[in-house]
PDB file of C-alpha atoms in Angstrom:
ATOM      1  CA  MET A   1       8.609 -12.389   5.291  1.00 45.00           C
ATOM      2  CA  PHE A   2      12.239 -12.317   7.170  1.00 47.00           C
ATOM      3  CA  GLY A   3      13.117 -15.621   6.176  1.00 54.00           C
ATOM      4  CA  ARG A   4      12.441 -15.176   2.451  1.00 81.00           C
ATOM      5  CA  ILE A   5      14.693 -11.651   2.505  1.00 83.00           C
ATOM      6  CA  GLU A   6      17.188 -13.547   3.946  1.00 85.00           C
ATOM      7  CA  ASP A   7      17.375 -16.152   1.152  1.00 88.00           C
ATOM      8  CA  LEU A   8      16.867 -13.083  -1.411  1.00 90.00           C
ATOM      9  CA  ALA A   9      20.021 -11.663  -0.251  1.00 91.00           C
ATOM     10  CA  ARG A  10      22.005 -14.573  -0.470  1.00 92.00           C
ATOM     11  CA  GLU A  11      20.131 -15.493  -3.833  1.00 93.00           C
ATOM     12  CA  LEU A  12      21.310 -11.890  -4.979  1.00 94.00           C
ATOM     13  CA  ALA A  13      24.545 -12.376  -4.182  1.00 94.00           C
ATOM     14  CA  PHE A  14      24.834 -15.665  -5.963  1.00 93.00           C
ATOM     15  CA  HIS A  15      24.085 -13.684  -9.280  1.00 94.00           C
ATOM     16  CA  GLY A  16      26.403 -10.738  -8.500  1.00 95.00           C
ATOM     17  CA  ALA A  17      24.800  -8.067  -6.717  1.00 96.00           C
ATOM     18  CA  PRO A  18      26.329  -5.595  -5.339  1.00 96.00           C
ATOM     19  CA  PRO A  19      27.175  -5.679  -1.348  1.00 97.00           C
ATOM     20  CA  GLU A  20      24.890  -2.530  -0.806  1.00 97.00           C
ATOM     21  CA  LEU A  21      22.273  -4.380  -2.071  1.00 96.00           C
ATOM     22  CA  ILE A  22      22.551  -7.481  -0.066  1.00 96.00           C
ATOM     23  CA  ASP A  23      23.702  -5.616   2.982  1.00 96.00           C
ATOM     24  CA  ALA A  24      19.898  -3.776   2.411  1.00 96.00           C
ATOM     25  CA  CYS A  25      18.123  -6.894   2.387  1.00 94.00           C
ATOM     26  CA  ARG A  26      19.671  -8.097   5.453  1.00 93.00           C
ATOM     27  CA  ARG A  27      18.653  -4.937   7.374  1.00 94.00           C
ATOM     28  CA  ALA A  28      15.290  -5.198   5.690  1.00 93.00           C
ATOM     29  CA  ALA A  29      15.199  -8.499   7.005  1.00 90.00           C
ATOM     30  CA  ALA A  30      15.536  -7.581  10.340  1.00 91.00           C
ATOM     31  CA  GLU A  31      13.189  -5.003  10.156  1.00 93.00           C
ATOM     32  CA  GLU A  32      10.906  -7.160   9.070  1.00 89.00           C
ATOM     33  CA  GLU A  33      11.421  -9.548  12.001  1.00 90.00           C
ATOM     34  CA  ARG A  34      10.895  -6.537  14.390  1.00 91.00           C
ATOM     35  CA  HIS A  35       7.362  -5.440  12.415  1.00 90.00           C
ATOM     36  CA  ALA A  36       6.333  -9.515  12.901  1.00 89.00           C
ATOM     37  CA  ALA A  37       7.330  -8.669  16.628  1.00 90.00           C
ATOM     38  CA  ASN A  38       5.527  -5.628  16.793  1.00 91.00           C
ATOM     39  CA  VAL A  39       2.017  -6.474  14.993  1.00 90.00           C
ATOM     40  CA  GLY A  40       2.175  -9.811  17.151  1.00 90.00           C
ATOM     41  CA  GLY A  41       2.329  -7.682  20.332  1.00 90.00           C
ATOM     42  CA  LEU A  42      -0.687  -5.454  19.077  1.00 90.00           C
ATOM     43  CA  ALA A  43      -2.576  -8.717  18.190  1.00 88.00           C
ATOM     44  CA  ARG A  44      -1.606 -10.194  21.844  1.00 91.00           C
ATOM     45  CA  ARG A  45      -2.844  -6.710  23.430  1.00 89.00           C
ATOM     46  CA  PHE A  46      -6.088  -6.829  21.641  1.00 87.00           C
ATOM     47  CA  GLY A  47      -6.802 -10.862  22.435  1.00 89.00           C
ATOM     48  CA  GLY A  48      -5.487 -12.518  19.407  1.00 88.00           C
ATOM     49  CA  ILE A  49      -3.333 -15.631  19.611  1.00 89.00           C
ATOM     50  CA  VAL A  50       0.079 -15.030  17.371  1.00 85.00           C
ATOM     51  CA  THR A  51       1.819 -18.253  16.169  1.00 86.00           C
ATOM     52  CA  ALA A  52       5.366 -17.989  14.534  1.00 78.00           C
ATOM     53  CA  PRO A  53       5.263 -18.458  10.586  1.00 74.00           C
ATOM     54  CA  CYS A  54       7.417 -21.986   9.606  1.00 71.00           C
ATOM     55  CA  VAL A  55       9.207 -20.577   6.984  1.00 69.00           C
ATOM     56  CA  ALA A  56      11.875 -22.946   5.704  1.00 69.00           C
ATOM     57  CA  PRO A  57      14.919 -21.799   3.875  1.00 71.00           C
ATOM     58  CA  ARG A  58      15.163 -22.137  -0.021  1.00 70.00           C
ATOM     59  CA  THR A  59      17.911 -24.641  -0.770  1.00 71.00           C
ATOM     60  CA  ALA A  60      17.874 -24.042  -4.749  1.00 76.00           C
ATOM     61  CA  LYS A  61      19.021 -20.855  -6.217  1.00 84.00           C
ATOM     62  CA  ARG A  62      16.398 -19.236  -8.576  1.00 88.00           C
ATOM     63  CA  SER A  63      17.084 -17.788 -11.972  1.00 91.00           C
ATOM     64  CA  VAL A  64      17.509 -14.033 -12.142  1.00 92.00           C
ATOM     65  CA  GLU A  65      14.146 -14.059 -14.210  1.00 93.00           C
ATOM     66  CA  GLU A  66      12.326 -15.858 -10.947  1.00 92.00           C
ATOM     67  CA  LEU A  67      13.986 -13.542  -8.810  1.00 92.00           C
ATOM     68  CA  ALA A  68      12.820 -10.649 -10.831  1.00 93.00           C
ATOM     69  CA  LEU A  69       9.244 -11.740 -11.211  1.00 93.00           C
ATOM     70  CA  GLU A  70       8.639 -12.384  -7.489  1.00 91.00           C
ATOM     71  CA  ASN A  71      10.744  -8.870  -6.540  1.00 92.00           C
ATOM     72  CA  ALA A  72       8.137  -7.165  -8.989  1.00 91.00           C
ATOM     73  CA  VAL A  73       5.144  -8.717  -7.809  1.00 91.00           C
ATOM     74  CA  GLU A  74       5.739  -8.988  -3.767  1.00 91.00           C
ATOM     75  CA  GLY A  75       8.230  -6.356  -3.442  1.00 88.00           C
ATOM     76  CA  GLN A  76       6.983  -3.389  -6.019  1.00 87.00           C
ATOM     77  CA  VAL A  77       3.479  -3.972  -6.144  1.00 93.00           C
ATOM     78  CA  ARG A  78       2.364  -5.347  -2.640  1.00 93.00           C
ATOM     79  CA  GLU A  79       4.959  -4.167  -0.738  1.00 89.00           C
ATOM     80  CA  LEU A  80       4.579  -0.596  -2.096  1.00 92.00           C
ATOM     81  CA  PHE A  81       0.711  -0.939  -1.164  1.00 95.00           C
ATOM     82  CA  GLY A  82       1.203  -1.858   2.175  1.00 93.00           C
ATOM     83  CA  ALA A  83       3.375   1.059   2.943  1.00 93.00           C
ATOM     84  CA  ALA A  84       0.563   3.103   1.625  1.00 95.00           C
ATOM     85  CA  GLN A  85      -2.067   0.961   3.666  1.00 94.00           C
ATOM     86  CA  ALA A  86       0.253   1.538   7.027  1.00 94.00           C
ATOM     87  CA  MET A  87       0.467   5.319   6.290  1.00 95.00           C
ATOM     88  CA  PHE A  88      -3.357   5.390   6.473  1.00 96.00           C
ATOM     89  CA  ARG A  89      -3.459   3.311   9.609  1.00 94.00           C
ATOM     90  CA  ALA A  90      -0.492   5.470  11.151  1.00 95.00           C
ATOM     91  CA  ALA A  91      -2.848   8.798  10.111  1.00 95.00           C
ATOM     92  CA  ARG A  92      -6.359   6.898  10.879  1.00 94.00           C
ATOM     93  CA  SER A  93      -5.850   4.614  14.428  1.00 94.00           C
ATOM     94  CA  THR A  94      -7.711   6.132  17.272  1.00 94.00           C
ATOM     95  CA  ASP A  95      -5.336   3.954  19.565  1.00 94.00           C
ATOM     96  CA  GLU A  96      -1.555   5.582  20.016  1.00 94.00           C
ATOM     97  CA  GLY A  97       0.095   2.177  20.383  1.00 93.00           C
ATOM     98  CA  VAL A  98      -1.253   1.254  16.907  1.00 93.00           C
ATOM     99  CA  ARG A  99      -0.421   4.696  15.304  1.00 94.00           C
ATOM    100  CA  ALA A 100       3.481   4.010  16.753  1.00 95.00           C
ATOM    101  CA  VAL A 101       3.464   0.993  15.404  1.00 94.00           C
ATOM    102  CA  GLN A 102       2.272   1.916  11.983  1.00 93.00           C
ATOM    103  CA  ARG A 103       4.434   5.102  11.902  1.00 95.00           C
ATOM    104  CA  GLU A 104       7.271   2.818  12.202  1.00 94.00           C
ATOM    105  CA  LEU A 105       6.294  -0.072   9.707  1.00 93.00           C
ATOM    106  CA  ALA A 106       4.906   2.833   7.005  1.00 94.00           C
ATOM    107  CA  ARG A 107       8.695   4.571   7.250  1.00 93.00           C
ATOM    108  CA  GLU A 108      10.354   1.096   6.892  1.00 93.00           C
ATOM    109  CA  GLU A 109       7.964  -0.564   4.400  1.00 91.00           C
ATOM    110  CA  CYS A 110       8.262   2.445   1.993  1.00 92.00           C
ATOM    111  CA  GLY A 111      12.082   1.884   2.432  1.00 93.00           C
ATOM    112  CA  HIS A 112      11.565  -1.750   1.619  1.00 92.00           C
ATOM    113  CA  ALA A 113       9.715  -0.873  -1.681  1.00 90.00           C
ATOM    114  CA  GLU A 114      12.325   1.531  -2.868  1.00 92.00           C
ATOM    115  CA  LEU A 115      14.697  -1.661  -2.326  1.00 94.00           C
ATOM    116  CA  SER A 116      12.761  -3.447  -4.343  1.00 92.00           C
ATOM    117  CA  ALA A 117      12.900  -0.995  -7.023  1.00 91.00           C
ATOM    118  CA  ARG A 118      16.703  -1.030  -6.695  1.00 94.00           C
ATOM    119  CA  ILE A 119      16.591  -4.943  -6.866  1.00 94.00           C
ATOM    120  CA  GLY A 120      14.644  -4.738 -10.064  1.00 92.00           C
ATOM    121  CA  GLY A 121      16.706  -2.315 -11.539  1.00 92.00           C
ATOM    122  CA  PHE A 122      19.688  -4.823 -10.803  1.00 95.00           C
ATOM    123  CA  LEU A 123      17.649  -7.458 -12.334  1.00 94.00           C
ATOM    124  CA  LEU A 124      16.267  -6.392 -15.075  1.00 90.00           C
ATOM    125  CA  ALA A 125      19.431  -4.830 -16.388  1.00 91.00           C
ATOM    126  CA  LYS A 126      20.450  -8.745 -17.248  1.00 90.00           C
ATOM    127  CA  PHE A 127      17.489  -9.388 -19.252  1.00 87.00           C
ATOM    128  CA  ASP A 128      16.753  -9.125 -22.991  1.00 88.00           C
ATOM    129  CA  ALA A 129      12.961  -7.750 -24.139  1.00 90.00           C
ATOM    130  CA  GLU A 130      11.188 -10.880 -23.776  1.00 93.00           C
ATOM    131  CA  ALA A 131      12.321 -11.586 -20.533  1.00 91.00           C
ATOM    132  CA  ARG A 132      11.077  -8.104 -19.437  1.00 91.00           C
ATOM    133  CA  GLY A 133       7.834  -8.528 -20.906  1.00 93.00           C
ATOM    134  CA  ARG A 134       7.247 -11.380 -18.627  1.00 93.00           C
ATOM    135  CA  VAL A 135       7.851  -9.516 -15.971  1.00 92.00           C
ATOM    136  CA  THR A 136       5.904  -6.559 -17.296  1.00 91.00           C
ATOM    137  CA  ALA A 137       2.964  -8.617 -17.614  1.00 93.00           C
ATOM    138  CA  ALA A 138       3.769 -10.119 -14.251  1.00 93.00           C
ATOM    139  CA  VAL A 139       3.182  -6.641 -12.893  1.00 91.00           C
ATOM    140  CA  ALA A 140       0.040  -5.963 -14.524  1.00 93.00           C
ATOM    141  CA  ARG A 141      -1.407  -9.520 -13.221  1.00 94.00           C
ATOM    142  CA  ALA A 142      -0.421  -8.560  -9.639  1.00 94.00           C
ATOM    143  CA  ARG A 143      -2.008  -5.418  -9.997  1.00 94.00           C
ATOM    144  CA  ARG A 144      -5.457  -6.830 -11.543  1.00 95.00           C
ATOM    145  CA  GLU A 145      -5.266  -9.253  -8.949  1.00 96.00           C
ATOM    146  CA  LEU A 146      -4.722  -6.908  -5.722  1.00 97.00           C
ATOM    147  CA  ARG A 147      -7.271  -4.475  -6.965  1.00 97.00           C
ATOM    148  CA  GLN A 148      -9.807  -7.491  -7.328  1.00 97.00           C
ATOM    149  CA  GLU A 149      -8.947  -8.552  -3.386  1.00 97.00           C
ATOM    150  CA  LEU A 150      -9.682  -5.245  -2.205  1.00 97.00           C
ATOM    151  CA  ALA A 151     -12.968  -4.857  -4.176  1.00 97.00           C
ATOM    152  CA  ARG A 152     -13.943  -8.137  -2.428  1.00 96.00           C
ATOM    153  CA  SER A 153     -12.530  -6.838   1.014  1.00 93.00           C
ATOM    154  CA  SER A 154     -14.439  -5.760   4.120  1.00 93.00           C
ATOM    155  CA  SER A 155     -13.402  -4.502   7.642  1.00 89.00           C
ATOM    156  CA  SER A 156     -15.670  -4.255  10.580  1.00 91.00           C
ATOM    157  CA  PRO A 157     -16.061  -0.626  12.097  1.00 92.00           C
ATOM    158  CA  ALA A 158     -13.676  -1.417  15.058  1.00 88.00           C
ATOM    159  CA  LEU A 159     -10.782  -2.460  13.101  1.00 86.00           C
ATOM    160  CA  MET A 160     -11.570   0.697  10.609  1.00 89.00           C
ATOM    161  CA  SER A 161     -11.595   2.877  14.346  1.00 91.00           C
ATOM    162  CA  VAL A 162      -8.891   1.093  16.578  1.00 90.00           C
ATOM    163  CA  ALA A 163      -6.645  -0.405  13.534  1.00 89.00           C
ATOM    164  CA  GLY A 164      -7.211   2.217  11.391  1.00 92.00           C
ATOM    165  CA  VAL A 165      -7.958  -0.115   8.286  1.00 93.00           C
ATOM    166  CA  PRO A 166      -9.146   1.437   5.222  1.00 95.00           C
ATOM    167  CA  SER A 167     -12.683   0.845   4.257  1.00 95.00           C
ATOM    168  CA  ARG A 168     -12.946  -0.702   0.890  1.00 96.00           C
ATOM    169  CA  SER A 169     -13.559   2.451  -0.972  1.00 96.00           C
ATOM    170  CA  GLU A 170     -10.609   4.020   0.833  1.00 96.00           C
ATOM    171  CA  ALA A 171      -8.514   1.121  -0.212  1.00 96.00           C
ATOM    172  CA  LEU A 172      -9.763   0.914  -3.693  1.00 97.00           C
ATOM    173  CA  ALA A 173      -8.757   4.966  -3.722  1.00 97.00           C
ATOM    174  CA  MET A 174      -5.844   4.619  -2.647  1.00 96.00           C
ATOM    175  CA  PHE A 175      -4.645   1.556  -5.282  1.00 97.00           C
ATOM    176  CA  ASP A 176      -5.962   3.833  -7.770  1.00 96.00           C
ATOM    177  CA  ALA A 177      -4.106   6.983  -6.885  1.00 95.00           C
ATOM    178  CA  LEU A 178      -1.036   4.955  -6.751  1.00 93.00           C
ATOM    179  CA  SER A 179      -1.634   3.323 -10.508  1.00 92.00           C
ATOM    180  CA  ALA A 180      -2.721   6.976 -11.628  1.00 93.00           C
ATOM    181  CA  SER A 181       0.642   8.264 -10.494  1.00 91.00           C
ATOM    182  CA  GLY A 182       2.818   5.558 -12.395  1.00 87.00           C
ATOM    183  CA  ALA A 183       4.176   4.274  -8.856  1.00 85.00           C
ATOM    184  CA  PHE A 184       3.697   0.660  -9.722  1.00 82.00           C
ATOM    185  CA  GLU A 185       5.286   1.113 -13.205  1.00 74.00           C
ATOM    186  CA  ALA A 186       8.356   1.227 -11.576  1.00 58.00           C
ATOM    187  CA  ALA A 187       8.100  -2.354 -11.273  1.00 55.00           C
ATOM    188  CA  ALA A 188       8.111  -3.508 -14.909  1.00 55.00           C
TER     189      ALA A 188
END
């Protein structure tokens, strides 16, 4: 969520990240805030009740390895898959409003996944082989867990049509294609 990205920007600055990486995090936080507003608007349009999340800012600075682990799992695995899902939804939804929001999300989430790869490169350059191994293991776990979540998922026909949500088999095929392409390997 955008509050966490602002925290990440501060922590990266603390660990000596280049200004362009910090600025990119701040832009991503603003984009995530807009995404939440746009998706919330869609939810309300379809009768949903939207509440703002309560995200308290971090006060303690995390280590470089802690940042790298979270970035690899949340950014380079989950964010990447989220971008793929947004592209799928933008193409599949039967509702023009949903397609428009998902097109914007897809474009910006692809940028966020790319930003996570850049952050990963900056952080991993500070590691020894043992720490890199821990990040690689965390990525492997995150991939297994995400695939298991997808294997258990189910969506209503209405969500699949109006929101463009992929079926279980489509989501698994998307995940497997990303895995086979090596897209998740950049996280390690």
